[in-house]
Coordinates of C-alpha atoms and ligand atoms in Angstrom, one line a residue:
M1 CA -3.6 -22.0 8.9
G2 CA -2.2 -25.3 9.9
A3 CA 1.2 -23.9 10.1
L4 CA 0.0 -20.7 12.3
L5 CA -2.1 -23.2 14.8
E6 CA 1.0 -25.5 15.0
E7 CA 3.4 -22.5 15.5
P8 CA 1.5 -19.4 16.7
P9 CA 3.3 -16.0 15.9
P10 CA 4.9 -14.1 18.5
V11 CA 2.8 -12.1 20.9
I12 CA 3.6 -8.3 20.2
E13 CA 3.2 -6.9 23.7
R14 CA 4.6 -2.9 23.3
G15 CA 6.1 -0.6 21.2
E16 CA 8.7 2.5 21.6
G17 CA 9.7 4.5 18.6
S18 CA 11.2 1.8 16.0
Y19 CA 10.8 -0.9 17.8
V20 CA 8.6 -3.5 19.1
Y21 CA 8.9 -5.7 22.1
T22 CA 7.4 -9.6 22.6
A23 CA 5.6 -10.6 25.7
S24 CA 9.1 -12.4 26.5
G25 CA 11.2 -9.0 26.1
H26 CA 12.4 -9.9 22.8
R27 CA 13.5 -6.3 21.0
L28 CA 12.5 -6.3 17.4
L29 CA 13.3 -3.6 14.6
D30 CA 9.8 -2.9 13.4
A31 CA 11.3 -2.9 9.3
S32 CA 7.9 -3.0 8.0
S33 CA 6.2 -0.5 10.4
G34 CA 3.6 -3.0 11.5
V35 CA 1.7 -3.8 8.1
W36 CA 3.2 -0.7 6.6
N37 CA 1.1 1.6 8.7
N38 CA 3.5 2.9 11.7
I39 CA 4.6 5.6 9.5
L40 CA 5.6 7.6 12.5
G41 CA 7.2 4.5 14.9
H42 CA 5.3 3.7 18.0
G43 CA 4.4 5.8 21.3
R44 CA 3.8 9.0 19.9
Q45 CA 2.7 11.0 22.0
D46 CA 1.2 13.7 20.4
V47 CA -1.0 11.4 18.3
I48 CA -1.9 9.6 21.6
D49 CA -3.0 13.3 23.0
A50 CA -4.6 14.3 19.9
M51 CA -7.0 11.1 20.2
A52 CA -7.3 11.4 23.9
G53 CA -9.0 15.0 23.5
Q54 CA -10.8 14.1 20.8
L55 CA -12.4 11.2 22.6
R56 CA -13.7 13.1 25.7
A57 CA -15.1 15.7 23.3
L58 CA -16.6 13.5 20.8
A59 CA -15.7 9.9 20.2
S60 CA -17.1 9.5 16.9
T61 CA -20.1 10.8 14.7
S62 CA -20.7 9.5 11.2
T63 CA -19.8 11.4 8.1
I64 CA -23.2 9.7 6.6
G65 CA -25.9 12.7 7.0
R66 CA -23.7 14.3 9.4
R67 CA -20.5 16.6 10.2
S68 CA -18.0 17.1 13.0
R69 CA -15.6 19.5 13.2
V70 CA -12.6 17.5 13.2
A71 CA -13.5 15.2 10.1
D72 CA -14.0 18.8 8.2
E73 CA -10.7 19.8 9.2
L74 CA -9.1 16.8 8.1
A75 CA -10.7 16.7 4.6
H76 CA -9.3 20.2 4.4
E77 CA -5.7 19.4 5.2
L78 CA -6.1 16.7 2.8
L79 CA -7.2 18.8 0.3
R80 CA -4.4 21.5 1.1
L81 CA -1.7 18.9 0.5
A82 CA -3.1 16.8 -2.2
P83 CA -2.5 17.4 -5.8
P84 CA -4.8 20.3 -6.8
R85 CA -7.1 18.4 -8.9
M86 CA -8.6 16.9 -5.9
R87 CA -11.3 18.8 -4.7
R88 CA -13.6 16.3 -2.7
V89 CA -13.0 13.9 0.4
M90 CA -14.9 10.5 1.3
L91 CA -13.1 9.6 4.7
H92 CA -13.5 5.8 5.8
C93 CA -11.9 3.2 8.0
T94 CA -9.8 1.2 5.7
G95 CA -7.9 1.1 2.4
T96 CA -10.3 -1.5 1.4
A97 CA -13.1 1.0 1.9
A98 CA -11.2 3.9 0.0
V99 CA -10.3 1.8 -2.8
E100 CA -13.9 0.5 -3.0
G101 CA -15.4 4.1 -2.5
A102 CA -13.3 5.3 -5.2
V103 CA -14.2 2.1 -7.9
L104 CA -18.2 2.5 -7.3
M105 CA -18.1 6.4 -7.3
V106 CA -17.0 6.3 -11.0
R107 CA -19.4 3.4 -11.5
Q108 CA -22.1 5.6 -9.9
Y109 CA -20.8 8.7 -11.9
F110 CA -20.9 7.2 -15.6
K111 CA -24.6 5.8 -14.7
L112 CA -25.3 9.1 -13.5
V113 CA -24.0 10.7 -16.8
G114 CA -25.9 8.4 -19.2
Q115 CA -23.2 5.8 -20.0
P116 CA -24.3 2.8 -17.8
R117 CA -22.3 0.3 -19.9
R118 CA -19.0 1.8 -18.7
A119 CA -18.7 0.0 -15.8
G120 CA -15.5 -2.4 -16.3
I121 CA -12.5 -2.0 -14.3
I122 CA -8.8 -2.4 -15.3
S123 CA -6.0 -3.2 -13.0
V124 CA -2.7 -4.9 -12.9
E125 CA -2.0 -8.7 -12.4
G126 CA -0.5 -9.3 -8.8
S127 CA -1.7 -6.0 -7.5
Y128 CA -3.4 -5.7 -4.3
H129 CA -6.3 -3.4 -3.6
G130 CA -7.9 -4.9 -0.7
C131 CA -9.7 -7.8 1.1
S132 CA -13.6 -7.1 -0.1
L133 CA -14.9 -9.1 -2.6
L134 CA -14.7 -6.1 -5.2
G135 CA -10.9 -5.7 -3.9
A136 CA -10.4 -9.5 -4.8
A137 CA -11.9 -9.0 -8.5
V138 CA -9.8 -5.9 -8.9
S139 CA -6.7 -7.4 -7.2
G140 CA -6.3 -10.0 -9.7
D141 CA -4.8 -12.4 -7.6
A142 CA -5.3 -15.6 -9.3
A143 CA -4.5 -18.0 -6.2
D144 CA -6.9 -15.7 -3.9
A145 CA -9.8 -15.5 -6.7
R146 CA -9.9 -19.3 -6.7
W147 CA -11.3 -19.7 -3.2
L148 CA -13.5 -16.4 -3.0
A149 CA -14.9 -17.6 -6.7
P150 CA -17.7 -16.0 -7.7
L151 CA -16.1 -12.9 -8.2
P152 CA -17.9 -9.8 -9.3
A153 CA -17.8 -9.4 -12.9
G154 CA -16.1 -6.7 -15.1
C155 CA -12.8 -6.7 -13.9
H156 CA -9.8 -6.9 -16.3
H157 CA -6.3 -7.2 -15.8
I158 CA -2.9 -5.8 -17.7
P159 CA 0.6 -7.5 -17.3
R160 CA 2.6 -6.1 -14.5
P161 CA 5.1 -3.7 -15.7
H162 CA 8.2 -5.4 -14.1
G163 CA 11.3 -3.7 -16.0
E164 CA 10.9 -2.2 -19.5
A165 CA 10.1 -4.7 -21.9
A166 CA 7.1 -6.0 -19.7
A167 CA 6.0 -2.4 -19.2
A168 CA 5.8 -2.4 -23.0
A169 CA 3.7 -5.8 -22.9
S170 CA 1.4 -4.4 -20.5
L171 CA 0.7 -0.9 -22.7
A172 CA 0.0 -2.8 -25.6
A173 CA -2.6 -5.3 -23.4
L174 CA -4.1 -1.9 -22.2
E175 CA -4.3 -1.0 -25.7
R176 CA -5.9 -4.0 -26.9
L177 CA -8.4 -4.2 -24.3
V178 CA -9.9 -0.7 -24.5
R179 CA -9.5 -0.7 -28.9
K180 CA -10.9 -4.2 -29.6
E181 CA -12.2 -5.9 -26.4
R182 CA -14.1 -3.8 -24.6
P183 CA -14.6 -0.1 -26.2
G184 CA -17.1 1.9 -24.0
R185 CA -17.4 -0.6 -21.5
L186 CA -14.9 0.6 -19.4
A187 CA -14.8 2.7 -16.3
A188 CA -11.8 3.0 -14.7
F189 CA -8.1 2.0 -14.5
I190 CA -6.5 1.5 -10.7
F191 CA -2.5 1.1 -10.3
E192 CA -0.2 1.2 -7.2
P193 CA 2.5 4.1 -8.1
V194 CA 4.9 1.3 -6.6
M195 CA 3.2 -2.1 -6.4
G196 CA 3.8 -3.2 -2.7
T197 CA 2.3 -6.8 -2.3
A198 CA 3.3 -7.7 -5.4
G199 CA 6.9 -7.4 -4.0
V200 CA 8.2 -3.7 -4.4
I201 CA 7.6 -3.3 -8.1
V202 CA 8.5 0.0 -9.6
P203 CA 6.8 0.5 -12.5
P204 CA 9.0 2.9 -15.2
R205 CA 7.2 6.4 -15.1
S206 CA 7.2 6.1 -18.8
W207 CA 4.7 3.1 -18.1
I208 CA 2.5 5.4 -15.6
T209 CA 2.1 8.2 -17.8
G210 CA 1.7 5.7 -21.3
A211 CA -1.3 3.9 -19.1
I212 CA -2.8 7.3 -18.6
A213 CA -2.8 8.9 -21.6
I214 CA -4.7 5.7 -23.2
C215 CA -7.2 5.7 -20.6
R216 CA -7.8 9.6 -20.9
Q217 CA -8.1 9.0 -24.9
H218 CA -11.0 6.4 -24.1
G219 CA -12.7 8.3 -21.5
I220 CA -11.8 5.8 -18.7
K221 CA -11.0 7.4 -15.2
V222 CA -7.7 6.6 -13.4
I223 CA -7.5 5.9 -9.5
A224 CA -4.4 5.7 -7.8
D225 CA -4.4 3.7 -5.2
E226 CA -2.2 5.4 -3.1
V227 CA -2.9 3.6 0.3
V228 CA 0.8 2.4 0.9
T229 CA 2.6 5.2 -1.1
A230 CA 1.0 8.6 0.1
L231 CA 2.1 10.7 3.0
G232 CA 5.8 10.6 2.0
R233 CA 6.5 6.7 2.1
V234 CA 8.1 6.9 -1.1
G235 CA 9.5 10.4 -0.4
E236 CA 6.8 12.4 -2.1
W237 CA 3.4 13.6 -0.4
F238 CA 1.4 12.0 -3.3
A239 CA 3.5 9.4 -5.4
S240 CA 0.9 10.0 -8.2
A241 CA 0.8 14.2 -8.1
G242 CA 2.5 14.1 -11.2
Q243 CA -0.2 12.0 -13.1
A244 CA -3.1 13.9 -12.5
P245 CA -5.4 10.7 -11.3
D246 CA -9.1 11.4 -11.1
L247 CA -9.2 10.1 -7.8
I248 CA -6.8 8.6 -5.0
A249 CA -7.5 6.0 -2.3
L250 CA -5.5 6.5 0.8
G251 CA -5.1 4.5 3.9
K252 CA -2.2 2.8 6.1
G253 CA 0.1 6.1 7.2
L254 CA -3.2 8.1 7.5
G255 CA -3.8 6.9 10.8
A256 CA -0.4 5.4 11.3
G257 CA -1.5 2.5 13.3
Y258 CA -3.1 4.4 15.8
A259 CA -6.8 5.0 14.4
P260 CA -8.5 3.2 11.5
V261 CA -8.8 6.1 9.2
A262 CA -8.5 6.0 5.5
A263 CA -10.2 8.2 2.6
T264 CA -10.6 8.6 -0.9
L265 CA -10.0 12.1 -3.0
A266 CA -11.9 13.1 -6.2
C267 CA -12.0 15.7 -8.7
E268 CA -14.8 17.7 -8.9
E269 CA -15.8 16.8 -12.5
L270 CA -16.2 13.3 -10.8
F271 CA -18.4 15.0 -8.0
E272 CA -20.5 17.4 -9.9
P273 CA -23.4 15.0 -11.2
F274 CA -24.0 13.6 -7.5
A275 CA -24.6 17.6 -6.6
R276 CA -26.9 18.7 -9.3
R277 CA -30.3 19.6 -8.6
G278 CA -32.2 16.6 -7.6
G279 CA -29.2 14.4 -7.7
V280 CA -28.8 11.1 -5.9
A281 CA -26.7 10.1 -3.1
F282 CA -23.4 8.2 -3.2
K283 CA -24.3 4.5 -2.5
Y284 CA -21.7 3.9 -0.2
G285 CA -21.1 4.4 3.7
S286 CA -20.2 2.8 6.7
T287 CA -21.3 3.6 10.4
M288 CA -17.6 4.7 11.4
D289 CA -16.9 6.7 8.5
G290 CA -15.4 9.7 9.7
Y291 CA -14.6 8.1 13.3
A292 CA -13.7 11.4 15.1
A293 CA -10.8 10.2 17.3
G294 CA -9.3 8.5 14.2
C295 CA -9.6 11.7 12.1
A296 CA -7.9 13.7 15.2
A297 CA -5.1 10.9 15.1
A298 CA -4.6 11.9 11.2
R299 CA -4.7 15.6 12.0
A300 CA -1.7 15.3 14.3
V301 CA -0.2 12.5 11.6
L302 CA -0.1 15.2 9.0
L303 CA 1.2 17.6 11.3
A304 CA 4.1 15.6 12.5
I305 CA 5.0 14.8 8.6
E306 CA 5.1 18.2 7.8
R307 CA 6.5 19.8 10.9
E308 CA 9.1 17.0 11.2
G309 CA 10.0 17.3 7.4
L310 CA 9.5 13.7 6.7
V311 CA 8.6 13.3 3.2
A312 CA 12.2 14.7 2.1
R313 CA 13.8 12.7 4.7
A314 CA 12.1 9.8 3.1
A315 CA 13.3 10.5 0.1
S316 CA 17.1 11.2 1.1
L317 CA 17.4 8.2 3.2
G318 CA 16.0 5.9 0.7
E319 CA 18.5 6.8 -1.6
G320 CA 21.1 6.0 0.8
L321 CA 19.4 2.8 2.3
L322 CA 19.0 1.5 -1.4
S323 CA 22.7 2.1 -2.4
R324 CA 23.7 0.4 0.8
L325 CA 20.7 -2.6 0.0
R326 CA 22.5 -3.2 -3.3
E327 CA 25.9 -4.1 -2.0
L328 CA 23.8 -7.0 -0.4
E329 CA 23.3 -8.4 -4.0
R330 CA 26.7 -9.8 -3.5
Y331 CA 25.5 -12.7 -1.5
E332 CA 24.1 -15.9 -3.8
V333 CA 20.6 -15.7 -2.1
V334 CA 19.7 -11.8 -3.1
G335 CA 18.5 -10.5 -6.4
R336 CA 18.3 -7.3 -7.8
V337 CA 17.1 -4.9 -4.9
R338 CA 14.4 -2.3 -6.0
G339 CA 12.4 0.5 -4.4
R340 CA 11.5 4.2 -3.6
G341 CA 11.9 6.4 -0.9
L342 CA 11.3 4.2 1.9
M343 CA 9.6 1.6 0.6
M344 CA 12.4 -1.4 -0.4
G345 CA 12.2 -5.0 -1.7
V346 CA 14.8 -7.2 -1.1
P347 CA 14.2 -10.5 -3.5
L348 CA 15.4 -13.7 -2.3
V349 CA 16.8 -15.7 -5.3
E350 CA 17.9 -19.5 -5.6
P351 CA 21.7 -19.6 -5.6
G352 CA 23.2 -19.5 -8.8
D353 CA 19.7 -18.6 -10.6
P354 CA 18.9 -14.8 -10.0
D355 CA 15.6 -15.5 -11.6
R356 CA 14.3 -17.9 -9.6
P357 CA 12.8 -16.9 -6.2
L358 CA 14.0 -18.6 -3.6
R359 CA 12.0 -21.8 -2.4
A360 CA 9.1 -20.7 0.2
E361 CA 10.7 -23.0 2.9
W362 CA 14.4 -21.1 2.8
T363 CA 12.8 -17.6 2.5
A364 CA 10.7 -18.7 5.9
R365 CA 13.7 -19.7 7.6
I366 CA 15.6 -16.6 6.8
V367 CA 13.0 -14.6 7.9
G368 CA 13.0 -16.7 11.3
R369 CA 16.5 -16.3 11.8
L370 CA 16.1 -12.7 11.0
F371 CA 13.5 -12.4 13.9
E372 CA 16.0 -14.2 15.9
A373 CA 18.5 -11.9 15.0
G374 CA 16.2 -9.0 16.2
V375 CA 14.5 -7.8 12.9
V376 CA 10.7 -8.2 12.3
L377 CA 9.3 -7.6 8.6
M378 CA 6.6 -8.4 6.2
R379 CA 7.9 -10.5 3.0
A380 CA 5.7 -10.6 -0.4
N381 CA 6.2 -14.6 -1.4
A382 CA 10.3 -14.4 -1.6
T383 CA 10.6 -10.4 -1.4
L384 CA 11.4 -8.9 2.2
T385 CA 9.7 -6.0 2.2
L386 CA 11.4 -2.7 4.2
L387 CA 9.1 0.0 4.8
P388 CA 10.5 1.2 8.2
P389 CA 8.9 4.2 10.1
L390 CA 9.8 7.4 8.5
T391 CA 11.1 8.6 11.8
I392 CA 13.5 5.8 11.9
S393 CA 17.1 7.2 13.0
E394 CA 20.3 6.7 10.6
A395 CA 21.6 4.7 13.6
E396 CA 18.8 2.3 13.2
L397 CA 19.0 2.4 9.8
D398 CA 22.7 1.1 9.9
Q399 CA 21.6 -1.9 12.6
L400 CA 18.9 -2.9 9.8
V401 CA 21.3 -3.1 7.1
Q402 CA 24.2 -5.3 9.4
L403 CA 21.7 -7.4 10.9
L404 CA 20.3 -8.3 7.0
E405 CA 24.1 -8.7 5.9
G406 CA 24.4 -11.1 9.0
V407 CA 21.9 -13.2 8.2
L408 CA 22.3 -13.0 3.9
S409 CA 25.7 -13.8 3.6
H410 CA 25.2 -17.0 5.8
P411 CA 21.9 -18.3 4.3
G412 CA 22.3 -22.0 5.4
E413 CA 22.2 -25.0 3.6
P414 CA 19.0 -25.5 1.3
P415 CA 15.9 -26.9 3.7
A416 CA 15.3 -30.7 3.3
G417 CA 11.5 -30.1 3.1
R418 CA 8.8 -28.5 4.3
A419 CA 10.1 -26.0 6.8
R420 CA 9.7 -26.6 10.5
G421 CA 11.8 -24.1 11.6
R422 CA 10.8 -21.0 13.6
L423 CA 8.2 -18.7 12.3
R424 CA 7.9 -20.4 9.2
G425 CA 4.9 -18.4 8.0
L426 CA 5.8 -14.9 9.6
L427 CA 3.8 -12.0 8.2
G428 CA 4.2 -13.7 4.6
R429 CA 2.2 -14.4 1.3
D430 CA 3.3 -17.3 -0.4
G431 CA 1.4 -17.1 -3.9
Ligands
LIG501 N1 -4.4 -0.8 -1.3 C1 -3.1 -1.1 -1.3 C2 -2.2 -0.7 -2.2 C3 -2.6 -2.3 -0.2 O1 -1.3 -2.6 -0.1 C4 -3.7 -2.4 0.9 C5 -3.3 -3.4 2.0 O2 -2.3 -4.0 2.1 C6 -5.0 -2.0 0.8 C7 -5.6 -1.3 -0.5 C8 -6.3 -2.3 1.7 O3 -5.9 -1.9 2.8 P1 -6.3 -2.3 4.3 O4 -5.6 -3.6 4.4 O5 -6.5 -1.0 4.8 O6 -8.1 -2.3 4.1

């Protein structure tokens, strides 16, 4: 916070397509789509018109005990596009609420079906699932947890599946947890199909299927946190579609940065006990859930993704981008580039030591130089995260690679002490 006060982040004043502009007129390629959410880029008239029309008709009516036409329509659209197992929709305003809705629905489900001891949640070390207290407990970032303690109990973490050997160790830890330590006490397993905040880690597919098989065997429900990955980001409508999860959390791209809108999708089995005669309400909901203008924005976003073929586009552009970014590995500060679709991580490493993340001051200086060169992006520790709008043009992608190359090929000398350069902490997380 001190660094931010000393050197406040730039004021972004307007956006157009894949670019944003600072108050002083500096044009920046928005390589992380805002906070990974502006999937259609900036200034989309179709989304703006849909919202404006809805605001005039009815700005909001909560989905707590009420309905609106636009919320119903959005829910139906989501179910049309989602894996067939998904049958129910809850609408929210943030990804945090979508995850929390999923977790709490599972917990209440088990109480309703007479297994009240099943409340534990398993997730992956270093994952990110939201900024609430439950989100922090589930996320398992030890550095964050230290400041927020005491966190809700009952959250367990297995090692992250970064590479084949780590994935095998992660599955072994899951086996141990479900068999020996907590049999009958575990309610849900939550995972990100591609781990974003951890630095764009792509788990081996065998890890995901293995983890889900273990959970199914032990009656543990599976939540796919697709707040980042869904709606085309990784080249599929839903990255977890092949895994048949019990619940899916959505956010970010659903409102595409135009409106706060998020959703939890659930299978019928989880919903059924709530609906029984004399059943109880689901103990979760917030005033602006089902925000009508947000639902109108999300409908326009889904329409645009479909009409413009953005899911397939992300898959094919992503393949080309990955191989071009891999060419940057010849520079001494670039580690093994990874990603899927238009979700890429470029890890920065210490020269001569590819297993050691580049020190924070140097990483911040590189991010600052990229900013000056005309690219704004988020980083996760020492990994540059590239999640451009799905609408980005090929020429803009060329420009992005060139600008990255210009800076990464000449990373400068190691900084002597704490970085005092421009934009030291720009949109970054240092764990
Ligand atoms: N889940 C994942 C995987 C995320 O990356 C995030 C945010 O980055 C969230 C949940 C929380 O979403 P929000 O910031 O909209 O609350």
